Amino acid sequence: MASIYKTNSLSHTVLLIDGNHFESSQLISPRIIEILKKKSKKDFKVFGIIDEHGNDIIVAPFVSKENRSATALLEDVRTLGSVAQKVSVAVQLETISVASELSSELNFAFLEGFALTNYSFSKYKSNSSPQLKDIYVQENMLNDQAIGTLNHIVKSVFYARDIVNEPLSGLNAKSLSESAKSFSENVGIQYQELGIDTIRSLKMGGVLGVNKGSLNDPTFTVLEWKPENAVNTNPIVLVGKGVVYDSGGYSIKVGDGMKTMKCDMGGAAAVFGSIYLAALEKLPLHIITIVPAVENMINEKAIVPGDILTISDGTTVEVLNTDAEGRLILSDALVYARQFNPEFVFDFATLTGAAMRALGSEGAAFMGTASQEIKDLVQAAAYYSHERVSEMPLWEEYAEQLKSDIADISNLGGPLAGAITAGKFLEHFTKYPWLHFDIAATAFLSHSSSYRLAGGTGTGIRLMLEFFKRYIANVQK
Ligand code: BES
Ligand code: ZN
Ligand code: ZN
């Protein structure tokens, strides 16, 4: 992984300049000013030239368009950073130093877009696509703390992308949990994996039921970040869906439906990545992360439609569709969260195709019972990080779709409002303020979009960092 360092030496450089006022820029040579003068501002794009010493100069002119919100401008400059990374790689550079004359907030966003583009999952490639080895920034571009944060974001997001991109053959429930153990040891997070005997003795019928068709045991991982200076008395609990593969079970997926289902632990990646980043940043917050992990597979022991499972709180569920498995394992985790008397619980899950159809990959659906104050903080963090979210209602009428003739509830709603009926199912198991994030469309992309590259995106982590910062500031107010 390329890290970001400070330097004062100039060789191959990326110059982030103010495209609105380039004529007076101190950063670029008269020759570059002449080149820019010949173009109209709306046609400005990143370009490379070679200076008189033979160094590559990549010019990134940032034109702040009118009527853009502050958060939209941040995203514009992240995308500019992403393009600058691609141009740097295209001209075959291995290291680059970035200089800028913009504000530190814009510099941060530019480098974020740049660094998040500098990723490839090349473990299984004989010839991996080249990336920059290191990224240097000029002394005055960002302070040390901001550079530290950038490196922490890159580390945690790349961890999440890696585990989402890893197929079932390389990542099962056990190795998913072990990946969390590895990062936890380095940053002072307490790691616990309950083990199959405890999962059985706690009667986690959702986790055990979904995993019945697998040859491997499920895992149930609990991480805790508890710094002495935590500003919250009760912990914030994050729950993540850890289905390392979702074949659908006997309600088997058809067509291309199964092709990307290694991504079904994207919720686990989001919450593992979020607590990792919180610890790297030494945030003064008490956070607990819970990940139930299973394989949703088929063999002669697998559950079938019509089976009844008993969740750890005693709720009986008629499984009318084995492909609605995420809610079954999450219910055991949401029950387990009760013992911590949480301030609030957020769950992240690649839960429904319905959320995907509703919003596409431009944002995640969220819903829940947390206070308006918490929801407002989430929204502000979502726009700032550009990991946007849109709220769906949890009106009581939706629960009627989950009625079962022979059990307490069924795991299958009707043909409409599938993201919401999934949320209603989860709500049944919550006894605390709670929000559910359905990241089915945003956790994994089939095509790259700016710095969100094709494959696992690591979504949710930058959202949570911004949320945590706002939450801390709010408490301290
Ligand atoms: N893991 C899927 C949801 C999903 C779909 C994630 C596409 C990412 C991309 C989930 O377990 C699922 O299969 N949901 C079903 C629920 C239905 C049977 C009620 C769905 O959305 O079709
Ligand atoms: Zn499924
Ligand atoms: Zn699933």
Coordinates of C-alpha atoms and ligand atoms in Angstrom, one line a residue:
M1 CA 0.0 0.0 0.0
A2 CA 1.3 3.4 -0.9
S3 CA 1.6 5.8 2.0
I4 CA 1.5 9.6 2.0
Y5 CA 4.6 11.5 3.2
K6 CA 5.8 15.0 3.4
T7 CA 8.7 16.2 1.2
N8 CA 10.3 19.4 0.0
S9 CA 12.1 18.0 -3.0
L10 CA 10.5 18.6 -6.3
S11 CA 10.8 16.1 -9.2
H12 CA 7.7 14.6 -10.8
T13 CA 4.9 16.7 -9.5
V14 CA 1.2 17.0 -9.5
L15 CA 0.1 20.7 -9.3
L16 CA -3.3 21.4 -7.9
I17 CA -4.1 24.9 -9.0
D18 CA -7.0 27.2 -8.7
G19 CA -8.5 27.1 -12.2
N20 CA -10.5 30.2 -11.7
H21 CA -7.4 32.3 -11.1
F22 CA -4.7 30.4 -12.8
E23 CA -3.3 33.6 -14.4
S24 CA -1.8 34.7 -11.1
S25 CA -0.7 31.3 -9.9
Q26 CA 2.7 31.1 -8.3
L27 CA 2.8 27.3 -8.8
I28 CA 2.9 27.0 -12.6
S29 CA 5.3 28.3 -15.2
P30 CA 4.5 30.9 -17.8
R31 CA 4.4 28.1 -20.3
I32 CA 1.6 26.3 -18.5
I33 CA -0.3 29.6 -18.0
E34 CA -0.1 30.1 -21.8
I35 CA -1.4 26.5 -22.4
L36 CA -4.3 27.2 -20.0
K37 CA -5.1 30.6 -21.6
K38 CA -5.8 28.9 -24.9
K39 CA -8.6 26.7 -23.3
S40 CA -11.9 27.7 -22.1
K41 CA -12.3 27.1 -18.3
K42 CA -15.1 24.7 -18.8
D43 CA -12.9 22.5 -20.8
F44 CA -10.1 22.4 -18.2
K45 CA -8.9 18.9 -17.5
V46 CA -5.9 17.2 -16.0
F47 CA -2.9 17.1 -18.4
G48 CA 0.7 16.2 -18.3
I49 CA 3.7 18.1 -19.7
I50 CA 7.5 17.7 -19.3
D51 CA 9.4 20.6 -17.8
E52 CA 12.9 21.9 -18.8
H53 CA 14.6 19.4 -16.5
G54 CA 12.8 16.4 -18.0
N55 CA 10.4 16.0 -15.0
D56 CA 6.8 15.1 -15.6
I57 CA 4.4 17.9 -14.5
I58 CA 0.8 16.9 -14.1
V59 CA -1.5 19.9 -14.0
A60 CA -4.8 19.6 -12.2
P61 CA -6.8 22.8 -12.6
F62 CA -9.7 23.0 -10.2
V63 CA -12.6 25.1 -11.5
S64 CA -15.2 25.7 -8.8
K65 CA -18.4 25.9 -10.7
E66 CA -21.1 28.3 -9.5
N67 CA -24.1 27.2 -7.5
R68 CA -22.3 24.1 -6.2
S69 CA -22.7 23.3 -2.5
A70 CA -19.6 23.1 -0.4
T71 CA -19.9 19.3 -0.2
A72 CA -20.4 19.0 -3.9
L73 CA -17.2 21.0 -4.4
L74 CA -15.4 18.6 -2.1
E75 CA -16.5 15.7 -4.3
D76 CA -15.5 17.5 -7.4
V77 CA -12.0 17.9 -6.1
R78 CA -11.9 14.2 -5.0
T79 CA -12.8 13.3 -8.6
L80 CA -10.1 15.6 -9.9
G81 CA -7.6 13.8 -7.6
S82 CA -8.8 10.5 -9.0
V83 CA -8.2 11.7 -12.5
A84 CA -4.7 13.0 -11.6
Q85 CA -3.8 9.6 -10.1
K86 CA -4.9 7.9 -13.4
V87 CA -2.8 10.3 -15.5
S88 CA 0.2 9.8 -13.1
V89 CA 0.0 6.1 -13.6
A90 CA -0.6 6.5 -17.4
V91 CA 2.7 8.3 -17.7
Q92 CA 4.4 5.5 -15.8
L93 CA 5.4 7.3 -12.7
E94 CA 6.2 5.4 -9.5
T95 CA 6.3 8.3 -7.1
I96 CA 4.9 11.7 -7.3
S97 CA 4.9 14.8 -5.1
V98 CA 1.8 16.9 -4.9
A99 CA 1.8 20.7 -4.5
S100 CA -1.2 22.9 -4.2
E101 CA -2.4 26.5 -3.7
L102 CA -5.9 25.6 -2.5
S103 CA -7.3 25.4 1.0
S104 CA -6.3 22.5 3.2
E105 CA -9.8 21.2 3.2
L106 CA -9.7 21.0 -0.6
N107 CA -6.2 19.6 -0.5
F108 CA -7.4 16.9 1.8
A109 CA -10.2 15.9 -0.5
F110 CA -8.0 16.0 -3.6
L111 CA -5.5 13.6 -1.9
E112 CA -8.3 11.4 -0.7
G113 CA -9.6 11.0 -4.2
F114 CA -6.0 10.5 -5.5
A115 CA -5.0 7.9 -2.8
L116 CA -8.3 6.0 -2.9
T117 CA -7.8 5.5 -6.7
N118 CA -4.3 4.2 -6.1
Y119 CA -5.6 0.6 -5.4
S120 CA -5.9 -2.6 -7.2
F121 CA -6.8 -6.1 -6.0
S122 CA -3.9 -7.8 -7.8
K123 CA -3.3 -10.8 -5.4
Y124 CA -4.5 -13.3 -8.1
K125 CA -3.0 -11.5 -11.1
S126 CA 0.2 -12.7 -12.7
N127 CA 0.8 -9.2 -14.1
S128 CA -0.7 -6.6 -11.8
S129 CA -1.6 -3.2 -13.0
P130 CA 0.9 -0.6 -11.9
Q131 CA 0.2 1.8 -9.0
L132 CA 2.2 4.6 -7.5
K133 CA 4.5 3.3 -4.8
D134 CA 4.5 6.4 -2.7
I135 CA 2.7 9.7 -2.7
Y136 CA 4.6 12.8 -1.4
V137 CA 3.0 16.1 -0.5
Q138 CA 4.7 19.4 -0.3
E139 CA 5.4 20.7 3.2
N140 CA 2.7 23.4 3.3
M141 CA -0.1 21.4 1.7
L142 CA -1.5 19.7 4.9
N143 CA -0.5 19.5 8.5
D144 CA 0.9 16.2 10.0
Q145 CA -2.4 15.3 11.7
A146 CA -4.3 15.5 8.4
I147 CA -1.7 13.4 6.6
G148 CA -2.0 10.9 9.4
T149 CA -5.8 10.8 9.0
L150 CA -5.4 10.3 5.2
N151 CA -3.1 7.4 5.7
H152 CA -5.5 5.9 8.2
I153 CA -8.5 6.3 5.8
V154 CA -6.5 4.6 3.1
K155 CA -5.5 1.7 5.4
S156 CA -8.9 1.0 6.7
V157 CA -10.8 1.4 3.4
F158 CA -8.2 -0.8 1.6
Y159 CA -8.6 -3.4 4.3
A160 CA -12.4 -3.4 3.7
R161 CA -12.0 -3.5 -0.1
D162 CA -9.5 -6.4 0.1
I163 CA -11.8 -8.6 2.2
V164 CA -14.8 -7.8 0.0
N165 CA -12.8 -8.6 -3.1
E166 CA -11.5 -11.8 -1.7
P167 CA -13.7 -14.7 -3.0
L168 CA -15.1 -17.5 -0.9
S169 CA -12.1 -19.7 -1.8
G170 CA -9.9 -17.2 0.1
L171 CA -12.2 -15.9 2.8
N172 CA -14.6 -18.0 4.9
A173 CA -16.2 -17.1 8.2
K174 CA -13.1 -18.0 10.2
S175 CA -10.6 -16.1 8.1
L176 CA -13.0 -13.0 8.1
S177 CA -12.8 -13.1 11.8
E178 CA -9.1 -13.6 11.8
S179 CA -8.6 -10.6 9.5
A180 CA -10.2 -8.5 12.3
K181 CA -8.0 -10.1 14.9
S182 CA -4.9 -9.1 12.9
F183 CA -5.7 -5.4 12.8
S184 CA -7.1 -5.3 16.3
E185 CA -3.8 -6.5 17.9
N186 CA -1.9 -3.6 16.4
V187 CA -4.2 -0.8 17.5
G188 CA -5.5 -1.7 21.0
I189 CA -8.9 -3.1 20.0
Q190 CA -10.1 -6.1 22.1
Y191 CA -10.9 -9.1 20.0
Q192 CA -13.2 -11.9 20.8
E193 CA -14.6 -14.7 18.7
L194 CA -17.3 -16.6 20.6
G195 CA -16.7 -20.0 19.0
I196 CA -19.2 -22.5 17.9
D197 CA -20.0 -23.9 21.4
T198 CA -20.9 -20.5 22.7
I199 CA -23.0 -19.7 19.5
R200 CA -24.8 -23.0 20.2
S201 CA -25.3 -22.4 24.0
L202 CA -26.7 -18.9 23.3
K203 CA -29.1 -20.6 20.9
M204 CA -28.4 -18.3 18.0
G205 CA -30.8 -20.1 15.7
G206 CA -30.5 -17.5 12.9
V207 CA -26.7 -17.9 12.6
L208 CA -26.8 -21.6 13.0
G209 CA -29.8 -22.1 10.7
V210 CA -28.3 -20.1 7.8
N211 CA -25.0 -21.8 8.1
K212 CA -26.4 -25.3 8.2
G213 CA -25.7 -25.9 4.5
S214 CA -22.0 -25.1 5.0
L215 CA -19.2 -27.5 5.8
N216 CA -17.5 -24.8 7.9
D217 CA -18.5 -23.4 11.3
P218 CA -20.0 -19.9 11.6
T219 CA -18.2 -17.3 13.6
F220 CA -19.4 -14.5 15.8
T221 CA -16.9 -11.7 16.4
V222 CA -17.0 -9.0 19.0
L223 CA -14.5 -6.1 18.9
E224 CA -14.2 -3.4 21.5
W225 CA -12.5 0.0 21.3
K226 CA -12.7 1.6 24.7
P227 CA -10.3 4.5 25.3
E228 CA -10.0 6.1 28.7
N229 CA -11.1 9.5 27.4
A230 CA -14.3 8.2 25.8
V231 CA -17.0 10.9 25.7
N232 CA -19.9 8.4 25.8
T233 CA -20.9 6.4 28.9
N234 CA -22.8 3.7 27.0
P235 CA -21.1 2.2 23.9
I236 CA -22.0 2.8 20.3
V237 CA -22.6 -0.6 18.8
L238 CA -22.0 -1.4 15.1
V239 CA -23.4 -4.6 13.7
G240 CA -22.3 -5.9 10.2
K241 CA -23.7 -8.6 8.0
G242 CA -21.0 -11.2 7.4
V243 CA -22.4 -13.6 4.8
V244 CA -19.1 -14.6 3.2
Y245 CA -21.0 -16.1 0.3
D246 CA -24.7 -15.9 -0.6
S247 CA -25.8 -18.6 -3.0
G248 CA -29.4 -18.0 -1.9
G249 CA -29.5 -21.5 -0.4
Y250 CA -32.4 -23.7 -1.6
S251 CA -34.1 -20.5 -2.8
I252 CA -31.1 -20.4 -5.1
K253 CA -30.2 -17.3 -7.0
V254 CA -30.7 -17.4 -10.7
G255 CA -29.0 -15.9 -13.7
D256 CA -26.2 -13.5 -12.8
G257 CA -27.6 -13.1 -9.3
M258 CA -24.9 -15.1 -7.7
K259 CA -21.9 -13.7 -9.6
T260 CA -21.0 -10.9 -7.1
M261 CA -22.2 -12.6 -3.9
K262 CA -18.7 -12.8 -2.4
C263 CA -19.6 -9.1 -1.6
D264 CA -22.3 -10.2 0.9
M265 CA -20.0 -9.5 3.9
G266 CA -19.7 -5.8 2.8
G267 CA -21.5 -4.8 6.0
A268 CA -18.9 -6.7 8.1
A269 CA -16.2 -4.9 6.1
A270 CA -17.8 -1.5 6.8
V271 CA -18.1 -2.0 10.6
F272 CA -14.7 -3.7 11.0
G273 CA -13.1 -0.9 8.9
S274 CA -15.0 1.7 10.9
I275 CA -13.8 0.5 14.3
Y276 CA -10.3 0.1 12.9
L277 CA -10.2 3.7 11.6
A278 CA -11.6 4.9 15.0
A279 CA -8.8 3.2 16.8
L280 CA -6.1 4.4 14.3
E281 CA -7.4 7.9 14.9
K282 CA -7.6 7.3 18.6
L283 CA -11.1 8.7 18.7
P284 CA -12.5 9.3 22.2
L285 CA -15.4 7.0 21.7
H286 CA -16.4 3.6 23.2
I287 CA -17.3 1.5 20.2
I288 CA -18.3 -2.2 20.0
T289 CA -18.5 -4.0 16.7
I290 CA -20.4 -7.3 16.2
V291 CA -20.1 -9.5 13.1
P292 CA -22.0 -12.8 12.7
A293 CA -20.4 -14.6 9.8
V294 CA -21.8 -17.6 7.8
E295 CA -21.9 -19.2 4.3
N296 CA -25.4 -19.4 2.8
M297 CA -24.9 -22.7 0.9
I298 CA -26.7 -25.8 0.0
N299 CA -26.2 -29.4 1.1
E300 CA -28.5 -32.1 2.5
K301 CA -28.5 -30.4 5.9
A302 CA -29.3 -26.9 4.7
I303 CA -32.5 -25.2 5.7
V304 CA -35.4 -25.3 3.2
P305 CA -38.3 -22.9 2.7
G306 CA -40.9 -23.6 5.3
D307 CA -38.4 -24.4 8.1
I308 CA -38.7 -22.6 11.4
L309 CA -35.8 -21.1 13.2
T310 CA -35.7 -19.8 16.8
I311 CA -33.7 -16.7 17.2
S312 CA -31.7 -16.2 20.5
D313 CA -34.4 -14.1 22.1
G314 CA -37.0 -16.9 21.5
T315 CA -38.7 -15.4 18.5
T316 CA -39.7 -18.1 16.0
V317 CA -39.2 -17.3 12.3
E318 CA -40.8 -19.1 9.4
V319 CA -38.2 -19.1 6.7
L320 CA -40.2 -18.6 3.5
N321 CA -37.2 -17.8 1.5
T322 CA -33.7 -19.0 2.3
D323 CA -32.2 -16.1 0.3
A324 CA -33.5 -13.6 2.9
E325 CA -30.7 -14.9 5.2
G326 CA -29.1 -11.6 6.2
R327 CA -31.9 -10.6 8.5
L328 CA -31.8 -14.0 10.2
I329 CA -28.1 -13.7 11.2
L330 CA -28.5 -10.0 12.0
S331 CA -31.4 -10.7 14.4
D332 CA -29.1 -12.8 16.6
A333 CA -26.5 -10.0 16.6
L334 CA -29.1 -7.3 17.4
V335 CA -30.3 -9.4 20.3
Y336 CA -26.7 -9.9 21.5
A337 CA -26.2 -6.1 21.4
R338 CA -28.8 -5.6 24.1
Q339 CA -26.5 -6.7 26.9
F340 CA -24.2 -3.6 26.3
N341 CA -27.0 -1.2 27.0
P342 CA -25.9 0.7 23.9
E343 CA -26.3 4.5 23.4
F344 CA -27.5 3.4 19.9
V345 CA -26.8 0.6 17.4
F346 CA -26.1 1.0 13.7
D347 CA -26.2 -2.0 11.4
F348 CA -24.6 -2.2 8.0
A349 CA -25.8 -4.9 5.5
T350 CA -25.9 -5.7 1.8
L351 CA -29.4 -6.7 2.6
T352 CA -31.8 -6.2 -0.3
G353 CA -32.0 -5.9 -4.1
A354 CA -34.9 -3.6 -3.4
A355 CA -32.6 -1.0 -1.8
M356 CA -30.5 -1.3 -5.0
R357 CA -33.4 -0.8 -7.3
A358 CA -34.6 2.2 -5.2
L359 CA -31.4 4.3 -5.1
G360 CA -28.9 2.7 -7.5
S361 CA -25.3 2.9 -6.4
E362 CA -25.5 6.7 -5.7
G363 CA -26.3 6.1 -2.1
A364 CA -27.4 3.8 0.6
A365 CA -30.9 3.4 2.1
F366 CA -31.2 4.0 5.9
M367 CA -34.0 3.7 8.3
G368 CA -34.5 3.3 12.0
T369 CA -35.6 4.5 15.4
A370 CA -32.6 6.7 16.5
S371 CA -33.3 10.3 17.4
Q372 CA -33.7 13.0 14.8
E373 CA -30.5 14.5 16.2
I374 CA -28.6 11.3 15.4
K375 CA -30.2 11.1 11.9
D376 CA -29.2 14.7 11.2
L377 CA -25.6 14.0 12.2
V378 CA -25.6 11.0 9.9
Q379 CA -27.0 13.1 7.0
A380 CA -24.4 15.8 7.5
A381 CA -21.6 13.2 7.6
A382 CA -23.1 11.5 4.5
Y383 CA -23.1 14.6 2.4
Y384 CA -19.6 15.6 3.6
S385 CA -18.0 12.2 2.9
H386 CA -20.2 11.7 -0.3
E387 CA -21.2 8.4 1.2
R388 CA -24.8 9.6 0.8
V389 CA -27.8 8.0 2.5
S390 CA -31.5 8.4 2.0
E391 CA -34.1 7.7 4.7
M392 CA -36.9 5.2 4.2
P393 CA -40.0 5.1 6.5
L394 CA -40.7 2.3 9.0
W395 CA -44.5 2.7 9.2
E396 CA -46.2 0.1 11.2
E397 CA -48.3 -1.1 8.3
Y398 CA -45.3 -2.6 6.6
A399 CA -44.9 -5.2 9.5
E400 CA -48.2 -6.8 8.4
Q401 CA -46.3 -8.3 5.4
L402 CA -44.2 -10.3 7.8
K403 CA -47.0 -12.1 9.5
S404 CA -46.7 -15.9 9.6
D405 CA -49.5 -18.4 10.0
I406 CA -47.5 -20.8 12.1
A407 CA -44.5 -18.8 13.6
D408 CA -44.1 -15.4 15.3
I409 CA -42.9 -13.8 12.1
S410 CA -41.8 -14.8 8.6
N411 CA -38.6 -13.7 7.0
L412 CA -40.3 -12.7 3.7
G413 CA -42.3 -9.6 2.9
G414 CA -44.5 -9.0 -0.1
P415 CA -43.3 -8.0 -3.6
L416 CA -43.2 -4.3 -2.7
A417 CA -41.1 -2.2 -0.4
G418 CA -38.6 -5.0 0.2
A419 CA -35.9 -2.8 1.7
I420 CA -38.4 -1.6 4.3
T421 CA -39.9 -5.0 5.2
A422 CA -36.3 -6.2 5.7
G423 CA -35.8 -3.2 8.1
K424 CA -39.1 -4.0 9.8
F425 CA -37.9 -7.5 10.4
L426 CA -34.7 -6.2 12.0
E427 CA -36.6 -3.6 14.1
H428 CA -38.4 -6.5 15.8
F429 CA -35.1 -7.4 17.6
T430 CA -34.0 -3.9 18.6
K431 CA -34.7 -2.5 22.1
Y432 CA -32.6 0.6 21.8
P433 CA -32.2 3.6 19.4
W434 CA -31.1 2.0 16.1
L435 CA -30.4 2.7 12.4
H436 CA -30.1 0.2 9.6
F437 CA -28.0 1.0 6.5
D438 CA -28.7 -1.1 3.4
I439 CA -25.5 -0.9 1.4
A440 CA -26.4 -3.6 -1.2
A441 CA -25.8 -1.3 -4.1
T442 CA -22.8 0.7 -2.7
A443 CA -20.6 -2.0 -1.2
F444 CA -19.7 -3.5 -4.6
L445 CA -19.6 -1.9 -8.0
S446 CA -19.4 -3.6 -11.4
H447 CA -18.0 -0.4 -13.0
S448 CA -15.6 2.1 -11.5
S449 CA -16.9 5.5 -10.7
S450 CA -14.3 8.1 -9.9
Y451 CA -12.3 6.8 -6.9
R452 CA -14.9 4.2 -6.2
L453 CA -13.2 1.5 -8.2
A454 CA -15.0 -1.6 -9.6
G455 CA -15.3 -4.3 -6.9
G456 CA -15.5 -3.7 -3.2
T457 CA -15.7 0.0 -2.4
G458 CA -15.1 0.0 1.4
T459 CA -18.2 2.1 1.8
G460 CA -19.5 3.1 5.2
I461 CA -16.1 3.8 6.8
R462 CA -15.6 7.4 5.7
L463 CA -19.2 8.0 6.6
M464 CA -18.7 6.7 10.1
L465 CA -15.5 8.7 10.6
E466 CA -17.3 11.9 9.8
F467 CA -20.3 10.8 11.9
F468 CA -18.0 10.0 14.9
K469 CA -16.3 13.4 14.6
R470 CA -19.6 15.2 14.6
Y471 CA -21.0 13.1 17.5
I472 CA -17.9 13.8 19.6
A473 CA -18.2 17.6 18.9
N474 CA -21.9 17.4 19.8
V475 CA -21.3 15.8 23.1
Q476 CA -18.5 18.2 24.0
K477 CA -20.6 21.2 23.1
Ligands
BES1 N1 -27.4 -10.5 -0.4 C1 -28.7 -10.3 -0.9 C2 -29.0 -8.9 -1.3 C3 -28.1 -8.3 -2.4 C4 -28.5 -8.2 -3.7 C5 -26.9 -7.7 -2.1 C6 -27.8 -7.7 -4.7 C7 -26.1 -7.2 -3.0 C8 -26.5 -7.1 -4.3 C9 -29.8 -10.8 0.1 O1 -29.4 -11.8 0.9 C10 -30.9 -11.2 -0.7 O2 -30.8 -12.2 -1.4 N2 -32.1 -10.6 -0.6 C11 -33.3 -10.9 -1.3 C12 -34.4 -10.9 -0.3 C13 -35.7 -11.4 -0.8 C14 -35.6 -12.9 -1.0 C15 -36.8 -11.1 0.2 C16 -33.5 -10.0 -2.4 O3 -33.2 -8.8 -2.2 O4 -33.9 -10.4 -3.5
ZN2 ZN -29.7 -13.7 0.1
ZN3 ZN -27.4 -11.9 1.4

